[in-house]
Tab-separated table of C-alpha atoms and ligand atoms in Angstrom:
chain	number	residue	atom	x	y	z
W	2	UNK	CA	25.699	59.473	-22.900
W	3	UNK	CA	22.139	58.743	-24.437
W	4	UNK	CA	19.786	56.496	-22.323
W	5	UNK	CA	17.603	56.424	-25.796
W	6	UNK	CA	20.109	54.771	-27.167
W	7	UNK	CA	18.955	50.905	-28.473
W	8	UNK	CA	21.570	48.178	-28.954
W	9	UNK	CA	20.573	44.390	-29.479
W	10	UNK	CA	22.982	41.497	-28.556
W	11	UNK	CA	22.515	38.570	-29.070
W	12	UNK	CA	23.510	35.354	-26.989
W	13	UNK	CA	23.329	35.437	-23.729
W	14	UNK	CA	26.608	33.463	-22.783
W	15	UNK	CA	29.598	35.406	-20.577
W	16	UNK	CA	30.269	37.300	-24.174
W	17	UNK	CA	27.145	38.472	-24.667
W	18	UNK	CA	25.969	39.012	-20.970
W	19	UNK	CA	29.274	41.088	-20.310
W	20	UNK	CA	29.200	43.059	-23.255
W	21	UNK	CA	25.426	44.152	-22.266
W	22	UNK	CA	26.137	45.130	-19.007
W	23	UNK	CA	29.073	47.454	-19.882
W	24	UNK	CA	26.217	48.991	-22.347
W	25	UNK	CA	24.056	49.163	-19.602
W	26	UNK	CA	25.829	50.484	-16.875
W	27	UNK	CA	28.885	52.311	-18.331
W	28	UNK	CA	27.484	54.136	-21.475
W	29	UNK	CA	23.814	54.030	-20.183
W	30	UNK	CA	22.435	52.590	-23.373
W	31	UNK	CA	19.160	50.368	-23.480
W	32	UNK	CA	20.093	46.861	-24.700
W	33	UNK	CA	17.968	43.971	-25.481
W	34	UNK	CA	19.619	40.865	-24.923
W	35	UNK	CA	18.245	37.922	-26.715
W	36	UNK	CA	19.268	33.735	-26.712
W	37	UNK	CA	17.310	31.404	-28.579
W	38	UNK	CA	18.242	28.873	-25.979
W	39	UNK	CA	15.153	28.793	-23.048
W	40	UNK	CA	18.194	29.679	-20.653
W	41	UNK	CA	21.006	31.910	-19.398
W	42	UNK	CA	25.209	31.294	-19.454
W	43	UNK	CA	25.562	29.670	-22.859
W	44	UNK	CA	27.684	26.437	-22.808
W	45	UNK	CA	28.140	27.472	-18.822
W	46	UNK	CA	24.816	27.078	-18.456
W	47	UNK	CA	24.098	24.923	-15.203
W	48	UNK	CA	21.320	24.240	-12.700
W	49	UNK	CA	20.941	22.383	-9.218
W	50	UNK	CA	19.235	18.363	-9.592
W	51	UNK	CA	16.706	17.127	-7.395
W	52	UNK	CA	19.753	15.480	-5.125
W	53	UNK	CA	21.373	19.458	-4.695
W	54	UNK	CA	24.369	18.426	-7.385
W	55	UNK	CA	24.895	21.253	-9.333
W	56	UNK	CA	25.068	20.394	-13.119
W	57	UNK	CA	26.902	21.391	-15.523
W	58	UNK	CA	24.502	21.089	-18.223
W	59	UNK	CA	27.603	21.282	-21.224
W	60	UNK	CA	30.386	19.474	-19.305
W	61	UNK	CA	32.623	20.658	-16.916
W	62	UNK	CA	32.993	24.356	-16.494
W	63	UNK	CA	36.317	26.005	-13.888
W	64	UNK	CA	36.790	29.521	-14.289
W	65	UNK	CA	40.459	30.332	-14.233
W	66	UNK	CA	42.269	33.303	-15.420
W	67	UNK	CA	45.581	35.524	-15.943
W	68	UNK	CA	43.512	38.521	-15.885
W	69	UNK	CA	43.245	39.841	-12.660
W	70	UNK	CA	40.433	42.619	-14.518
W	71	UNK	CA	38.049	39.731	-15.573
W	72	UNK	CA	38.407	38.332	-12.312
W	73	UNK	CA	37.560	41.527	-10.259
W	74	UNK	CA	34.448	41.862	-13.042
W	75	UNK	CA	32.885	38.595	-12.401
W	76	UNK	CA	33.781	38.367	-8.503
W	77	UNK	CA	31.457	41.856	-8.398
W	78	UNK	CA	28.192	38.740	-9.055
W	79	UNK	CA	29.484	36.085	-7.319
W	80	UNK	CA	32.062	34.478	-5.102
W	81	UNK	CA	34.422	31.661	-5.857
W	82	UNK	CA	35.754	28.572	-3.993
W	83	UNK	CA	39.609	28.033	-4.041
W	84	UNK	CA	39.162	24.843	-6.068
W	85	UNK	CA	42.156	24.121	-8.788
W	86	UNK	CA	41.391	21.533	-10.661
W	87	UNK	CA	43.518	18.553	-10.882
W	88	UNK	CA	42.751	15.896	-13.213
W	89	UNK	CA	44.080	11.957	-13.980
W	90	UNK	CA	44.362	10.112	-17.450
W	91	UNK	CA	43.609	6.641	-17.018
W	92	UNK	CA	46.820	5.174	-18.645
W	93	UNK	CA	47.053	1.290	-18.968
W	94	UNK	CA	44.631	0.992	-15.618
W	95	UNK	CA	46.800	4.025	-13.846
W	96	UNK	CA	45.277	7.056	-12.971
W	97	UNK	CA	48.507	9.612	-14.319
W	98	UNK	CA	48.558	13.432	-13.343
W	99	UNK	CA	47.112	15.520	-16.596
W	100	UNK	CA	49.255	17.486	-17.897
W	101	UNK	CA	52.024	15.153	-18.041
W	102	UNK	CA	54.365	15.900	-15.324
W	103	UNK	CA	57.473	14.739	-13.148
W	104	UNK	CA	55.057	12.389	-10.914
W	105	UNK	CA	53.608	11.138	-13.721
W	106	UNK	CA	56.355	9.686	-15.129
W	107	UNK	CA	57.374	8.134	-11.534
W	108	UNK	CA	53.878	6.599	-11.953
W	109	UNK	CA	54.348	5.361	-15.228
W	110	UNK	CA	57.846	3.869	-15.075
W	111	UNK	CA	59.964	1.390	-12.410
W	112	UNK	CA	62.161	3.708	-10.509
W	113	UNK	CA	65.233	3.364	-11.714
W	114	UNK	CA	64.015	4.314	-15.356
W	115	UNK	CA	61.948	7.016	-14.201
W	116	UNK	CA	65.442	8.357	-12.456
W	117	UNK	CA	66.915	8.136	-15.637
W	118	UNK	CA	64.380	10.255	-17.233
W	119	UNK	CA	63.825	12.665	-14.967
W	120	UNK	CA	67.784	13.455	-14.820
W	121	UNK	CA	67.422	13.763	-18.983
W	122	UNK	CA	64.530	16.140	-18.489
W	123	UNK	CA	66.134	17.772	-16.360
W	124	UNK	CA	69.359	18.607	-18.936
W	125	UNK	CA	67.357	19.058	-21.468
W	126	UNK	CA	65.048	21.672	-20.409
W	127	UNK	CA	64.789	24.337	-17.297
W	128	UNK	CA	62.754	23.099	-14.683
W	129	UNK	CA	59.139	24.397	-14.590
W	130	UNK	CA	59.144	25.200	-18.585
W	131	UNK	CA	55.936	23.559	-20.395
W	132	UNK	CA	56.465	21.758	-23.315
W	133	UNK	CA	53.707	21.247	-25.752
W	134	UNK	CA	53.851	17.228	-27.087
W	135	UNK	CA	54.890	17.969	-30.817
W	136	UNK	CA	57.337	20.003	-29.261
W	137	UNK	CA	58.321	17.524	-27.253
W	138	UNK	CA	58.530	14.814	-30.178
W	139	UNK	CA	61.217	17.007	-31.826
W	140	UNK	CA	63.907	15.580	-29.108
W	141	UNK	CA	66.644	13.444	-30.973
W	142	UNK	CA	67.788	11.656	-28.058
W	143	UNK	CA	66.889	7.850	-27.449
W	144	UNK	CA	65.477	8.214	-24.076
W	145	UNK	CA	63.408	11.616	-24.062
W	146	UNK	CA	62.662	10.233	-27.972
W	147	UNK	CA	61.328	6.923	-26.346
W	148	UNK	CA	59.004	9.228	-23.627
W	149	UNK	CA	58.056	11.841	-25.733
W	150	UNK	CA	56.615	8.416	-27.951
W	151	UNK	CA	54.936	7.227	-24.737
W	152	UNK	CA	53.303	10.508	-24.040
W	153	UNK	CA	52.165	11.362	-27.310
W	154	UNK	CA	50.659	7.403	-27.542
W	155	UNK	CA	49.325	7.013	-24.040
W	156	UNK	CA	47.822	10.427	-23.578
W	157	UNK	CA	47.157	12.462	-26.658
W	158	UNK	CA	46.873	10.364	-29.907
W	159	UNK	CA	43.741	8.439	-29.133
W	160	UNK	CA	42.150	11.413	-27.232
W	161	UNK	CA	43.273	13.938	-29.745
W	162	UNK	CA	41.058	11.360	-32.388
W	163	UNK	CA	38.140	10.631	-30.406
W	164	UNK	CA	37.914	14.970	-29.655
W	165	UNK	CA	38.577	16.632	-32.895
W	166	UNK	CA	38.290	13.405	-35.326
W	167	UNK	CA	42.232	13.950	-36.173
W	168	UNK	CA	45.744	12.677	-34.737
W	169	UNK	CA	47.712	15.238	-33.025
W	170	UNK	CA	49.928	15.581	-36.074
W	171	UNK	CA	46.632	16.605	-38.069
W	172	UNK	CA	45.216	18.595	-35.511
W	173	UNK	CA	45.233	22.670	-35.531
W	174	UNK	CA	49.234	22.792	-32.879
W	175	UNK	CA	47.525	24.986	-30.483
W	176	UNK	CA	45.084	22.162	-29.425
W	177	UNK	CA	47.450	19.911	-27.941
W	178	UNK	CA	49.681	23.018	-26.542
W	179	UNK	CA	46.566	23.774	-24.133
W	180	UNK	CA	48.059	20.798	-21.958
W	181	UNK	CA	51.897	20.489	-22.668
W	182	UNK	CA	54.012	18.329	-21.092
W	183	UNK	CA	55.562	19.898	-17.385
W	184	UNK	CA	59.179	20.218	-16.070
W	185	UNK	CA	58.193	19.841	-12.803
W	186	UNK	CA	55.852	18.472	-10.240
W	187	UNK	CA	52.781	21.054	-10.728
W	188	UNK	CA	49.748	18.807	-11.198
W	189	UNK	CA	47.478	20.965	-11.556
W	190	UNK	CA	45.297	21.558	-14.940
W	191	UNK	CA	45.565	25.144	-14.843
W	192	UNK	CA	48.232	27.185	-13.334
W	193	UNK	CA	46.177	30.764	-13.735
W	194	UNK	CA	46.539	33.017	-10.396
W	195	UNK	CA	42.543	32.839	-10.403
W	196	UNK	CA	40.583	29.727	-10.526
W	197	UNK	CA	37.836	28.516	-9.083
W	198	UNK	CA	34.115	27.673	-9.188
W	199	UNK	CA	31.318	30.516	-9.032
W	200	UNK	CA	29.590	29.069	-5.357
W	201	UNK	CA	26.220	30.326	-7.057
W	202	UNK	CA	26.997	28.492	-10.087
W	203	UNK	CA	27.651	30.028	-13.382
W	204	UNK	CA	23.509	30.320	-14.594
W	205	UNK	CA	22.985	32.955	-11.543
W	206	UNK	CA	26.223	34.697	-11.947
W	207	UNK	CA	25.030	35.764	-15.234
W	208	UNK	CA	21.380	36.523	-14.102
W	209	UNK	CA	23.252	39.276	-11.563
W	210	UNK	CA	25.549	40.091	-14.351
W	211	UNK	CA	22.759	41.029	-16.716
W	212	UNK	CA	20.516	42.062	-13.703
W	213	UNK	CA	20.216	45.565	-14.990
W	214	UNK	CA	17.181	48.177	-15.721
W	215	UNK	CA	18.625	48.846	-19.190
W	216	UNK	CA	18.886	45.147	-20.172
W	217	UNK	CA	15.886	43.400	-20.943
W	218	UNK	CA	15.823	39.335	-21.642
W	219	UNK	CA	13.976	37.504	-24.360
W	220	UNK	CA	15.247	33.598	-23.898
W	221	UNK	CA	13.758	31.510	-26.141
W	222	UNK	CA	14.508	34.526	-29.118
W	223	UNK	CA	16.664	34.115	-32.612
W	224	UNK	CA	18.387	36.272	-34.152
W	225	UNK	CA	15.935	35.639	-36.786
W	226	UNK	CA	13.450	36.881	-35.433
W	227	UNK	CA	14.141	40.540	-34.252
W	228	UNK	CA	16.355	40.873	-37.879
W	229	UNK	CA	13.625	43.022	-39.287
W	230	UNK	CA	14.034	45.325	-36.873
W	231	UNK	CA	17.713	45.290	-36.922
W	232	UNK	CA	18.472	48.931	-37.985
W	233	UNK	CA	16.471	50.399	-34.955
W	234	UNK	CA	19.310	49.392	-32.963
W	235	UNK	CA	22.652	51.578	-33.044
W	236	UNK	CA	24.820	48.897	-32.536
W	237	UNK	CA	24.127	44.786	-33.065
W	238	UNK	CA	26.680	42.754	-31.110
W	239	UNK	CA	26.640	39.154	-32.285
W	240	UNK	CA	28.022	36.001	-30.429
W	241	UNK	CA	26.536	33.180	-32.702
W	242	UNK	CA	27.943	31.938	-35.435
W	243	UNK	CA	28.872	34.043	-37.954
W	244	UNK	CA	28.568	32.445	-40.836
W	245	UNK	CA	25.013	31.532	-39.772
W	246	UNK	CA	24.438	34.972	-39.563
W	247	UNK	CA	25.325	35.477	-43.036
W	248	UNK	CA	23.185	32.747	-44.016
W	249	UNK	CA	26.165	30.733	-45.056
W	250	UNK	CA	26.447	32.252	-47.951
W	251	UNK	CA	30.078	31.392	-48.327
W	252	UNK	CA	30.167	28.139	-46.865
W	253	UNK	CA	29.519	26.207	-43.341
W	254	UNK	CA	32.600	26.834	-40.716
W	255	UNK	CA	33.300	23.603	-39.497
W	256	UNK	CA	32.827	22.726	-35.635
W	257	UNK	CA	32.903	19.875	-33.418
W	258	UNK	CA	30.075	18.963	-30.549
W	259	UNK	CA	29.811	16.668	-27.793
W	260	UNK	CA	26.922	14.140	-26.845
W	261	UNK	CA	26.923	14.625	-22.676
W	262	UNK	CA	25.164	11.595	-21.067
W	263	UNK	CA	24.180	11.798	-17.465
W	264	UNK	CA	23.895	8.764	-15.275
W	265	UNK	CA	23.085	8.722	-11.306
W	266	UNK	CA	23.993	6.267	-8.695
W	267	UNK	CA	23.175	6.213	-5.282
W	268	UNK	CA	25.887	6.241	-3.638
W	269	UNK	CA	27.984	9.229	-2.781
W	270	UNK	CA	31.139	8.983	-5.126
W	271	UNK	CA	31.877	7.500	-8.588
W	272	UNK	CA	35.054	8.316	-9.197
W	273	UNK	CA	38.335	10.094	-7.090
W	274	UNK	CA	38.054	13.579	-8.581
W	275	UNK	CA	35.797	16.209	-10.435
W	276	UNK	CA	37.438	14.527	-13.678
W	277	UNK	CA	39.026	11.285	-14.934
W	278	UNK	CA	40.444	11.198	-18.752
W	279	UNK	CA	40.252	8.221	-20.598
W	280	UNK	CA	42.092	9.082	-23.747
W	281	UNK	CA	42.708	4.913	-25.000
W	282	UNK	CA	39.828	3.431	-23.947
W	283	UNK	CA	36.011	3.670	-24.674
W	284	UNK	CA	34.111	6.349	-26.816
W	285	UNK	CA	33.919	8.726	-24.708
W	286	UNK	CA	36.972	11.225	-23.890
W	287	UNK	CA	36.164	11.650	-19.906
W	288	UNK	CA	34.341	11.123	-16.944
W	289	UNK	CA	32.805	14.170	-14.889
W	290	UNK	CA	31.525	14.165	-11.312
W	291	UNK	CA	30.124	17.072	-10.849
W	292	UNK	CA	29.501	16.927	-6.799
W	293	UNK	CA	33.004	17.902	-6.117
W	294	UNK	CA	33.569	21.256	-7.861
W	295	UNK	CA	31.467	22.463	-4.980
W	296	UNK	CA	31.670	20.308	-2.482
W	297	UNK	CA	28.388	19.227	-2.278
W	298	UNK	CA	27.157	16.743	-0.028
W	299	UNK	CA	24.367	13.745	-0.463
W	300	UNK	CA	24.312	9.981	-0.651
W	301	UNK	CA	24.022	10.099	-4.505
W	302	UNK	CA	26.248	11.157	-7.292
W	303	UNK	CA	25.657	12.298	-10.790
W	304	UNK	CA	28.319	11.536	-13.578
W	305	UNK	CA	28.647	13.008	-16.992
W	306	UNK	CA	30.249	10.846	-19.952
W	307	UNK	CA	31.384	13.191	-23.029
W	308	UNK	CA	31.092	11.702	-26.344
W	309	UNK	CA	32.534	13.925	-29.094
W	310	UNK	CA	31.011	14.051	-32.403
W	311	UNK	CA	30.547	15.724	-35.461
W	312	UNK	CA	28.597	18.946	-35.553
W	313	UNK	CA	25.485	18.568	-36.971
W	314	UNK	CA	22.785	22.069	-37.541
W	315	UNK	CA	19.724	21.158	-36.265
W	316	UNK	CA	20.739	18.247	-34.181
W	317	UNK	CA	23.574	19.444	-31.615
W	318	UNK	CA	25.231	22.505	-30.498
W	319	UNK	CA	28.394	24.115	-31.775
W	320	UNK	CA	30.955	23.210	-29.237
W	321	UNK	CA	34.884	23.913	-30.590
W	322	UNK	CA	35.306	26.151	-33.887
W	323	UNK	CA	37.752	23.780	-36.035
W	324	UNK	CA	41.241	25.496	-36.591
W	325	UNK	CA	42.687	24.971	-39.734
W	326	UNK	CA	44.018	27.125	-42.737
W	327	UNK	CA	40.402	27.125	-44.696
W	328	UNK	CA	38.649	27.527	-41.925
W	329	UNK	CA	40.087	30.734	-40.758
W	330	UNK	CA	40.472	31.922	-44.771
W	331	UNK	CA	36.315	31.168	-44.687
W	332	UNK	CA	35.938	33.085	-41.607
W	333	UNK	CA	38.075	35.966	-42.906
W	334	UNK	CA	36.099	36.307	-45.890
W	335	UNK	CA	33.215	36.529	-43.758
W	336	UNK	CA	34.300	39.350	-41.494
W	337	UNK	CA	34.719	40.944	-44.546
W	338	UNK	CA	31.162	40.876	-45.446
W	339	UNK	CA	31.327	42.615	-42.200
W	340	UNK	CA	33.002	45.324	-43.126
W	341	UNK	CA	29.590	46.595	-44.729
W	342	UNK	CA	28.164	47.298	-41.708
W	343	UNK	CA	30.049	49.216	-38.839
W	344	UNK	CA	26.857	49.299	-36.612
W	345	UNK	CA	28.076	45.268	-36.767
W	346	UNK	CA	30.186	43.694	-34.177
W	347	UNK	CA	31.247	39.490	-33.795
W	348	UNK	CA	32.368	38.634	-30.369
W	349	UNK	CA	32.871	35.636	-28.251
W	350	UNK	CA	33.964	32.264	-29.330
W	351	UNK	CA	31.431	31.223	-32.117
W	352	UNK	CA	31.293	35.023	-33.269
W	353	UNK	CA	34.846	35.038	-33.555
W	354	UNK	CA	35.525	31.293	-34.300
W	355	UNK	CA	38.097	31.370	-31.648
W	356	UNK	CA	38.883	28.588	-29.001
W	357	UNK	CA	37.785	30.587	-26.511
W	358	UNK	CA	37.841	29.995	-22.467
W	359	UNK	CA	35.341	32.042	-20.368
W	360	UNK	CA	37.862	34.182	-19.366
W	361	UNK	CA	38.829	35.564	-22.919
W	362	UNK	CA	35.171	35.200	-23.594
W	363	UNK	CA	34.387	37.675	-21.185
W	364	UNK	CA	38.096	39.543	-21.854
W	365	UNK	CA	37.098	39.802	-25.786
W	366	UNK	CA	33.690	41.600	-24.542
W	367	UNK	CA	35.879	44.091	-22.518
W	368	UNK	CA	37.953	44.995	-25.327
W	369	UNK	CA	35.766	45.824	-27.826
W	370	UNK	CA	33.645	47.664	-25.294
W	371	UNK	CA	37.280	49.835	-24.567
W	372	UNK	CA	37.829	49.852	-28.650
W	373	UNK	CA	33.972	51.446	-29.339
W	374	UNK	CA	34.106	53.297	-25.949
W	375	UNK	CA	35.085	56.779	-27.506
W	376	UNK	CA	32.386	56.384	-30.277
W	377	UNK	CA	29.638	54.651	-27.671
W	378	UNK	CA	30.171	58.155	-25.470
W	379	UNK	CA	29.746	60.439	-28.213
F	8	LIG	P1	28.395	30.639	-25.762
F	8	LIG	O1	28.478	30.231	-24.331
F	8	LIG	O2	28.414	29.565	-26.797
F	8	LIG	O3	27.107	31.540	-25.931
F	8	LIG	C1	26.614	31.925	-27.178
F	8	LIG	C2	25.103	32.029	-27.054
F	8	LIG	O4	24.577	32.599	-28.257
F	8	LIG	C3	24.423	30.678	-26.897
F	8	LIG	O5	23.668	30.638	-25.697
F	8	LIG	C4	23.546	30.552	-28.132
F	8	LIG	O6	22.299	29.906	-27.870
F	8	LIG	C5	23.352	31.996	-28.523
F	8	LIG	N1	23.045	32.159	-29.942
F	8	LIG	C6	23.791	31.751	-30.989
F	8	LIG	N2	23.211	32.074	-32.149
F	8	LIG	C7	22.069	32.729	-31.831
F	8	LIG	C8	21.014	33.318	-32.603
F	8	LIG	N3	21.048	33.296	-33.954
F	8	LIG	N4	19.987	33.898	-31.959
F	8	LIG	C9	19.941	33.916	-30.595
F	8	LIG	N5	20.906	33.366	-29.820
F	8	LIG	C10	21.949	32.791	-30.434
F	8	LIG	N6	35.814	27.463	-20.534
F	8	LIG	C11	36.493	27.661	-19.375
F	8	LIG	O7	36.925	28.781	-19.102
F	8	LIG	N7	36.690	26.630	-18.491
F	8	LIG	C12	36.238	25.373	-18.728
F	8	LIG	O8	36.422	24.475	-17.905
F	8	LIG	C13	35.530	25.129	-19.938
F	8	LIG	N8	35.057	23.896	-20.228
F	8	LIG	C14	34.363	23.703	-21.386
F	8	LIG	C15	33.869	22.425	-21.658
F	8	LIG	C16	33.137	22.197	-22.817
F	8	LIG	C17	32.623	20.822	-23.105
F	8	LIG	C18	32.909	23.276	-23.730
F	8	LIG	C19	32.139	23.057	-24.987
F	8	LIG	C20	33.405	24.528	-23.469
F	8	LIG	C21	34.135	24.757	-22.298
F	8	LIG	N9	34.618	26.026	-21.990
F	8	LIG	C22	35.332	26.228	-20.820
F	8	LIG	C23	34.461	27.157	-22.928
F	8	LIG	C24	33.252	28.020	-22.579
F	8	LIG	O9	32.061	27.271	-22.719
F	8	LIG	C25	33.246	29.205	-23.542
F	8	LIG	O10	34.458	29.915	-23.455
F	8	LIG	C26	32.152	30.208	-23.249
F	8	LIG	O11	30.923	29.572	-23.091
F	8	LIG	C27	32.082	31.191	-24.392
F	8	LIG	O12	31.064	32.113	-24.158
F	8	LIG	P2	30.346	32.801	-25.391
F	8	LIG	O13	29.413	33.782	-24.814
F	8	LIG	O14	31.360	33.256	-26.354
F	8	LIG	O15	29.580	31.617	-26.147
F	9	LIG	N1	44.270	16.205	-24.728
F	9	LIG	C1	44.623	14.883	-24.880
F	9	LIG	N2	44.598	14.061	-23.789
F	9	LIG	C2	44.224	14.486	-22.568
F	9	LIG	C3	43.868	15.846	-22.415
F	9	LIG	C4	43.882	16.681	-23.520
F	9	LIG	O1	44.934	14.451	-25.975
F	9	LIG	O2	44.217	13.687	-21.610
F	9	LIG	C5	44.337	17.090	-25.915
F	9	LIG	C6	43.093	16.934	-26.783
F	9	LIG	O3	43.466	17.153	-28.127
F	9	LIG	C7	42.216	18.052	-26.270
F	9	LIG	C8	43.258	19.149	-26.063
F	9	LIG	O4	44.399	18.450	-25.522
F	9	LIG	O5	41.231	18.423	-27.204
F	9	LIG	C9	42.863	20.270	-25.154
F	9	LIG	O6	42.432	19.738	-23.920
F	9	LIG	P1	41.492	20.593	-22.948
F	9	LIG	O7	41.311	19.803	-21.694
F	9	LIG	O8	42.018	21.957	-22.852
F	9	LIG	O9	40.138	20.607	-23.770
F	9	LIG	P2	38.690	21.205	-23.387
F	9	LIG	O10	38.566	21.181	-21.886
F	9	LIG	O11	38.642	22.566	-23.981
F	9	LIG	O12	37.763	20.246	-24.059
């Protein structure tokens, strides 16, 4: 172990701010941490309003997760609520379950269609299997043919446009898959063993996480601007982009972004849940009220309205890293670049390009830490 040792990361999101405190605390190196952002937690970056309503500064933000590891690492900073998120489509003036489900479709039909369907479902596939919607538009037969049609035009085709600027047919498979289509009566979005919402919000869970005398912060810092000094670290671990890294010297990897657009009322609730979809109607995609992830009480409300759009440098953020065949050919070539430099290390879901959740932001961090253990020791 060498406390002398000097590693820079930069980005200070749940990749970066994990990765720097397994530097810090298992291999006892010195890390400087650095986001050019003026704050902590990356996209899950929120604070508390003037009302007490904790925002969510990026859109809505529920940490859930497979991995009972990353879920005994982040419950060491804070604790969670048991909130599992459940979340309506507004489908011809409806609200429907998201993912579609068994009580949707009792929602959406008169019963004794909707006992029709259900008993074809129910032939067709196992209960409680999850069936993503192009899957699900494979099926030959009239009737699950004739849902399958609904589905795909009532909940993903205008949504999947407004989000990603493509149809679901044009649109990178695993996209859609992230909220297939249920065999059963689950409504909730995510059916991880561990969800829930960090009760000190996700901006001071990563202040504890990084809370560290080997880390020190520099907010407000690019990448840019240490650069010269680059090979006094040992090790650079970088969670920005990575072709901006490289100066995109091959090309730009493609992303989307999001205009959020807060609006306040006073009165105490907008809406009947933390989120309402509207995948046909208006510009935006959905409707966040932030008040109920933690419960919080007051006679006003704050809603968020997410606007998808193109991603612009210099005028928005890089949101969602665009799948598609060029774009991961692009971002191969530029790992290779990589390959020049061993001290060099991408991570998280702009430095990887991947459509990362918190979880595997914070799971990638882990495993490269566990890959560059033996050779962080020595
Ligand atoms: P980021 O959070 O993007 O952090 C990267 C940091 O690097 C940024 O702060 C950036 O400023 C900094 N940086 C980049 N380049 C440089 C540079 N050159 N110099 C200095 N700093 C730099 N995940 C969930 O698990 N649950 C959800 O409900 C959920 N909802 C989401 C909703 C939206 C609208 C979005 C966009 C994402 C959502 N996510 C959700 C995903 C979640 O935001 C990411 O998984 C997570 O933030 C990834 O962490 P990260 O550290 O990889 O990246
Ligand atoms: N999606 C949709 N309609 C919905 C919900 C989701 O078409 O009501 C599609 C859309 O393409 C979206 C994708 O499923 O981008 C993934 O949804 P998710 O909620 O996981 O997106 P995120 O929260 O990451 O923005």
């Amino acid at each position: 172990m060498s406390a002398s040792k000097r590693v820079l990361v930069v980005g200070c999101g749940f990749a970066g701010a994990t990765m720097a405190r397994l530097l810090a605390e298992q291999v006892d190196y010195r890390v400087l941490l650095i986001d050019r952002r003026s704050h902590l937690a990356g996209n899950a970056y929120d604070y508390r309003d003037q009302n007490g309503i904790t925002i969510h500064k990026y859109g809505s933000h529920i940490f859930h997760t497979k991995s009972r590891r990353v879920w005994q690492f982040i419950s060491r900073f804070t604790n969670f609520n048991t909130y599992q998120h459940r979340v309506v489509a507004m489908v011809d003036g409806i609200e429907v379950p998201v993912p579609f489900n068994l009580e949707s479709l009792r929602l959406c039909f008169p019963p004794t269609l909707a006992d029709r369907l259900e008993r074809q479902l129910l032939e067709r596939f196992d209960y409680g299997v999850q069936v993503p919607v192009l899957d699900f538009m494979q099926c030959q037969d009239t009737d699950l043919r004739f849902l399958a049609q609904f589905v795909h035009d009532k909940i993903f085709r205008d949504y999947t446009s407004k989000q990603w600027g493509t149809p679901p047919e044009k649109t990178d498979a695993a996209v859609t898959a992230r909220v297939p289509v249920r065999i059963s009566r689950d409504s909730r979005y995510f059916t991880d063993p561990y969800q829930g919402i960090p009760s000190l919000g996700y901006t001071e869970t990563v202040r504890r996480m990084i809370e560290h005398p080997n880390i020190e912060l520099r907010l407000g810092t690019d990448y840019a601007e240490v650069r010269s000094e680059a090979n006094s670290f040992s090790h650079i671990f970088y969670s920005g982009s990575i072709d901006e890294y490289f100066n995109y010297q091959l090309g730009e990897l493609p992303y989307r972004s999001e205009r959020i657009e807060l609006e306040e009322y006073a009165f105490p609730y907008y809406q009947s849940r933390a989120v309402v979809n509207f995948p046909s109607d208006y510009d935006f995609t959905r409707i966040h009220e932030y008040k109920y992830y933690l419960n919080e009480q007051c006679p006003y409300t704050v809603i968020a309205k997410e606007y998808p759009e193109a991603f612009c440098r210099g005028k928005n953020e890089r949101f969602y890293p665009i799948a598609s065949e060029s774009a991961g050919a692009l971002y191969k070539a530029y790992t290779d670049l990589a390959q020049a430099s061993p001290q060099l290390h991408f991570l998280g879901r702009l430095g990887d390009y991947r459509y990362y959740n918190m979880d595997d932001a914070i799971a990638r961090a882990m495993q490269l830490f566990d890959e560059l253990n033996h050779e962080l020791m020595s």
